[in-house]
Amino acid sequence: MGLINYKITNDLEIIKKHLNAENIIIMNWSSSCNYAYLNGNEIVCHPMNVNILNRLDKKYILLVGDTEISNRIKIPIYRYENGENVIFNYI
């Protein structure tokens, strides 16, 4: 096996680096789906709930994961990584 220029990144690293007061991060894996946001200085993480997401006053969502997300979400969604480059995920 020869892999060049790869990086192993987990959800916690992405949350610590990219979560801010303006966004939500959704970790949408085939095994689970959770979202995280900042409430003051505290990181809050919950199982996915589209109705609650749509009520949060955030400007955009960063999507991390290997499965599709609901099209009922009203907040603009940006994907963190290119799905073709995700080899696998684990819990």
Coordinates of N, CA, C and O in Angstrom, one line a residue:
M1 N 0.9 -1.2 0.0 CA 0.0 0.0 0.0 C 0.9 1.2 0.0 O 1.8 1.4 0.8
G2 N 0.6 2.1 -0.9 CA 1.4 3.4 -0.9 C 0.5 4.6 -0.9 O -0.2 4.8 -1.9
L3 N 0.4 5.3 0.2 CA -0.4 6.5 0.3 C 0.5 7.7 0.4 O 1.5 7.7 1.2
I4 N 0.2 8.7 -0.4 CA 1.0 9.9 -0.4 C 0.1 11.1 -0.1 O -1.0 11.2 -0.6
N5 N 0.6 12.0 0.8 CA -0.2 13.2 1.1 C -1.6 13.0 1.7 O -2.6 13.5 1.2
Y6 N -1.7 12.1 2.7 CA -2.9 11.9 3.3 C -2.8 12.4 4.8 O -1.8 12.6 5.3
K7 N -4.0 12.6 5.3 CA -4.1 13.1 6.7 C -5.3 12.5 7.4 O -6.3 12.4 6.8
I8 N -5.0 11.9 8.5 CA -6.1 11.4 9.3 C -6.7 12.5 10.2 O -5.9 13.1 11.0
T9 N -7.9 12.8 10.0 CA -8.6 13.8 10.8 C -9.9 13.3 11.4 O -10.6 12.6 10.8
N10 N -10.1 13.6 12.7 CA -11.3 13.1 13.3 C -12.3 14.3 13.5 O -11.9 15.5 13.4
D11 N -13.5 14.0 13.9 CA -14.5 15.1 14.1 C -14.1 16.1 15.1 O -14.4 17.3 15.0
L12 N -13.5 15.7 16.2 CA -13.1 16.6 17.3 C -12.1 17.6 16.8 O -12.2 18.8 17.2
E13 N -11.1 17.2 16.0 CA -10.2 18.1 15.5 C -10.9 19.2 14.6 O -10.5 20.4 14.6
I14 N -11.8 18.8 13.8 CA -12.5 19.7 12.9 C -13.4 20.7 13.7 O -13.4 21.9 13.5
I15 N -14.0 20.2 14.8 CA -14.8 21.0 15.6 C -14.0 22.1 16.3 O -14.3 23.3 16.3
K16 N -12.8 21.6 16.9 CA -12.0 22.6 17.6 C -11.4 23.7 16.7 O -11.2 24.8 17.1
K17 N -11.1 23.3 15.4 CA -10.5 24.2 14.5 C -11.5 25.1 13.8 O -11.2 26.3 13.5
H18 N -12.7 24.6 13.5 CA -13.6 25.4 12.6 C -14.9 25.9 13.2 O -15.6 26.7 12.6
L19 N -15.3 25.4 14.4 CA -16.5 25.8 15.0 C -16.4 27.2 15.6 O -15.4 27.5 16.3
N20 N -17.4 28.1 15.2 CA -17.4 29.4 15.8 C -18.8 29.8 16.0 O -19.7 29.1 15.8
A21 N -19.0 31.1 16.5 CA -20.4 31.5 16.9 C -21.3 31.6 15.7 O -22.5 31.7 15.9
E22 N -20.8 31.6 14.4 CA -21.7 31.8 13.3 C -22.1 30.5 12.6 O -22.9 30.5 11.7
N23 N -21.5 29.4 13.0 CA -21.8 28.2 12.3 C -22.2 27.0 13.1 O -22.2 27.1 14.4
I24 N -22.6 25.9 12.4 CA -23.0 24.6 13.0 C -22.1 23.6 12.3 O -21.9 23.8 11.1
I25 N -21.6 22.6 13.0 CA -20.9 21.5 12.3 C -21.8 20.3 12.4 O -22.1 19.9 13.6
I26 N -22.1 19.6 11.3 CA -22.9 18.4 11.3 C -21.9 17.2 11.0 O -21.2 17.3 10.0
M27 N -21.9 16.2 11.9 CA -21.1 15.0 11.6 C -22.1 13.9 11.2 O -22.8 13.4 12.0
N28 N -22.2 13.7 9.9 CA -23.2 12.9 9.3 C -22.6 11.6 8.8 O -22.3 11.5 7.6
W29 N -22.4 10.7 9.7 CA -21.8 9.4 9.3 C -22.9 8.3 9.2 O -23.9 8.5 9.7
S30 N -22.6 7.3 8.4 CA -23.6 6.2 8.3 C -23.9 5.6 9.6 O -25.0 5.0 9.8
S31 N -23.0 5.6 10.6 CA -23.2 5.0 11.9 C -24.0 6.0 12.9 O -24.6 5.5 13.8
S32 N -23.9 7.3 12.7 CA -24.6 8.2 13.5 C -24.6 9.6 12.9 O -23.8 9.9 11.9
C33 N -25.5 10.5 13.4 CA -25.6 11.8 12.8 C -25.8 12.8 14.0 O -26.8 12.7 14.7
N34 N -24.8 13.7 14.2 CA -24.8 14.6 15.3 C -24.5 16.0 14.8 O -23.9 16.1 13.8
Y35 N -24.9 17.0 15.6 CA -24.5 18.4 15.2 C -23.9 19.1 16.4 O -24.2 18.7 17.6
A36 N -23.0 20.0 16.2 CA -22.3 20.8 17.3 C -22.4 22.3 17.0 O -22.3 22.7 15.8
Y37 N -22.6 23.1 18.0 CA -22.5 24.5 17.9 C -22.0 25.1 19.2 O -22.0 24.4 20.2
L38 N -21.7 26.4 19.1 CA -21.2 27.1 20.3 C -22.4 27.8 21.0 O -23.2 28.5 20.3
N39 N -22.5 27.6 22.3 CA -23.5 28.3 23.1 C -22.7 29.1 24.1 O -22.3 28.5 25.1
G40 N -22.4 30.3 23.8 CA -21.4 31.1 24.6 C -20.0 30.5 24.3 O -19.6 30.5 23.2
N41 N -19.3 30.1 25.4 CA -18.0 29.4 25.2 C -18.1 27.9 25.3 O -17.0 27.2 25.2
E42 N -19.3 27.4 25.4 CA -19.4 25.9 25.5 C -19.8 25.3 24.2 O -20.7 25.8 23.5
I43 N -19.2 24.1 23.9 CA -19.5 23.4 22.7 C -20.7 22.4 23.1 O -20.6 21.7 24.0
V44 N -21.8 22.5 22.3 CA -23.0 21.7 22.5 C -23.1 20.7 21.4 O -23.0 21.1 20.2
C45 N -23.3 19.5 21.7 CA -23.4 18.4 20.7 C -24.7 17.6 21.0 O -24.9 17.2 22.1
H46 N -25.5 17.4 19.9 CA -26.8 16.7 20.0 C -27.0 15.8 18.8 O -26.4 16.1 17.8
P47 N -27.8 14.8 19.0 CA -28.2 14.0 17.8 C -29.0 14.9 16.8 O -29.6 15.8 17.2
M48 N -28.9 14.5 15.5 CA -29.5 15.3 14.5 C -31.0 15.5 14.6 O -31.7 14.6 14.9
N49 N -31.4 16.8 14.5 CA -32.9 17.2 14.5 C -33.0 18.4 13.6 O -32.6 19.5 14.0
V50 N -33.6 18.2 12.5 CA -33.7 19.2 11.5 C -34.5 20.4 12.0 O -34.2 21.6 11.7
N51 N -35.6 20.1 12.7 CA -36.4 21.2 13.2 C -35.7 22.2 14.1 O -35.8 23.4 14.1
I52 N -34.8 21.6 15.0 CA -34.0 22.4 15.9 C -33.0 23.2 15.1 O -32.7 24.3 15.4
L53 N -32.3 22.5 14.2 CA -31.3 23.1 13.4 C -31.8 24.4 12.7 O -31.2 25.4 12.7
N54 N -33.0 24.3 12.1 CA -33.6 25.4 11.4 C -33.9 26.6 12.3 O -34.1 27.7 11.9
R55 N -34.1 26.3 13.6 CA -34.4 27.4 14.6 C -33.2 28.1 15.1 O -33.3 29.2 15.7
L56 N -32.0 27.5 15.0 CA -30.8 28.1 15.5 C -30.4 29.3 14.6 O -30.5 29.2 13.4
D57 N -29.9 30.3 15.2 CA -29.6 31.6 14.5 C -28.1 31.5 14.1 O -27.2 32.1 14.7
K58 N -27.8 30.7 13.1 CA -26.5 30.5 12.5 C -26.5 30.8 11.1 O -27.5 30.7 10.4
K59 N -25.3 31.3 10.5 CA -25.2 31.7 9.2 C -25.0 30.5 8.2 O -25.4 30.6 7.0
Y60 N -24.3 29.5 8.6 CA -24.0 28.4 7.7 C -23.7 27.1 8.5 O -23.4 27.2 9.7
I61 N -23.6 26.0 7.8 CA -23.4 24.7 8.3 C -22.2 24.1 7.6 O -22.1 24.2 6.4
L62 N -21.2 23.5 8.3 CA -20.1 22.7 7.8 C -20.5 21.3 7.9 O -20.8 20.8 9.0
L63 N -20.5 20.5 6.8 CA -21.0 19.1 6.8 C -19.7 18.2 6.7 O -18.9 18.4 5.8
V64 N -19.6 17.3 7.7 CA -18.6 16.3 7.7 C -19.2 14.9 7.7 O -20.1 14.7 8.5
G65 N -18.8 14.0 6.8 CA -19.4 12.7 6.9 C -19.5 12.0 5.5 O -19.0 12.5 4.5
D66 N -20.1 10.8 5.5 CA -20.1 10.0 4.3 C -21.5 9.7 3.8 O -21.7 8.9 2.9
T67 N -22.5 10.4 4.4 CA -23.9 10.1 3.9 C -24.6 11.5 3.6 O -24.1 12.5 4.0
E68 N -25.6 11.4 2.8 CA -26.3 12.6 2.4 C -27.1 13.2 3.6 O -27.5 12.5 4.5
I69 N -27.4 14.5 3.5 CA -28.1 15.2 4.5 C -29.5 15.6 4.1 O -29.7 15.7 2.9
S70 N -30.4 15.8 5.0 CA -31.8 16.2 4.7 C -31.8 17.5 3.8 O -31.1 18.4 4.1
N71 N -32.7 17.5 2.9 CA -32.8 18.7 2.0 C -33.8 19.7 2.7 O -34.1 20.7 2.1
R72 N -34.3 19.4 3.9 CA -35.2 20.3 4.6 C -34.5 21.3 5.4 O -35.1 22.2 6.0
I73 N -33.2 21.3 5.5 CA -32.4 22.2 6.2 C -32.4 23.5 5.5 O -32.1 23.6 4.3
K74 N -32.7 24.6 6.2 CA -32.8 25.9 5.5 C -31.5 26.7 5.5 O -31.3 27.7 4.8
I75 N -30.6 26.4 6.4 CA -29.3 27.1 6.5 C -28.3 26.6 5.4 O -28.3 25.4 5.1
P76 N -27.6 27.5 4.8 CA -26.6 27.1 3.7 C -25.6 26.0 4.2 O -25.1 26.2 5.4
I77 N -25.4 25.0 3.4 CA -24.5 23.9 3.9 C -23.2 23.9 3.0 O -23.3 23.9 1.8
Y78 N -22.1 23.7 3.6 CA -20.8 23.6 2.9 C -20.2 22.3 3.4 O -20.1 22.0 4.6
R79 N -19.7 21.5 2.4 CA -19.0 20.3 2.8 C -17.5 20.6 3.1 O -16.9 21.3 2.5
Y80 N -17.1 19.9 4.2 CA -15.7 20.1 4.7 C -14.7 19.4 3.8 O -13.6 19.9 3.5
E81 N -15.0 18.2 3.3 CA -14.0 17.5 2.5 C -14.6 17.0 1.2 O -15.8 17.0 1.1
N82 N -13.8 16.6 0.3 CA -14.2 16.0 -0.9 C -14.6 14.5 -0.6 O -13.7 13.7 -0.2
G83 N -15.8 14.1 -0.8 CA -16.3 12.8 -0.5 C -15.5 11.7 -1.2 O -15.4 10.6 -0.6
E84 N -15.0 11.9 -2.3 CA -14.2 10.9 -3.0 C -12.9 10.6 -2.3 O -12.4 9.5 -2.5
N85 N -12.4 11.5 -1.5 CA -11.1 11.3 -0.8 C -11.3 10.7 0.6 O -10.3 10.4 1.2
V86 N -12.5 10.4 1.0 CA -12.8 9.8 2.3 C -12.7 8.3 2.1 O -13.5 7.7 1.4
I87 N -11.8 7.7 2.8 CA -11.6 6.2 2.6 C -12.5 5.4 3.5 O -13.2 4.5 3.1
F88 N -12.5 5.8 4.8 CA -13.4 5.1 5.8 C -13.5 6.0 7.0 O -12.8 7.0 7.2
N89 N -14.4 5.6 7.9 CA -14.6 6.3 9.1 C -14.7 5.2 10.2 O -15.0 4.0 9.9
Y90 N -14.5 5.6 11.4 CA -14.6 4.7 12.6 C -15.1 5.4 13.8 O -15.1 6.6 13.9
I91 N -15.6 4.7 14.7 CA -16.2 5.2 16.0 C -15.1 5.2 17.0 O -14.4 4.3 17.2

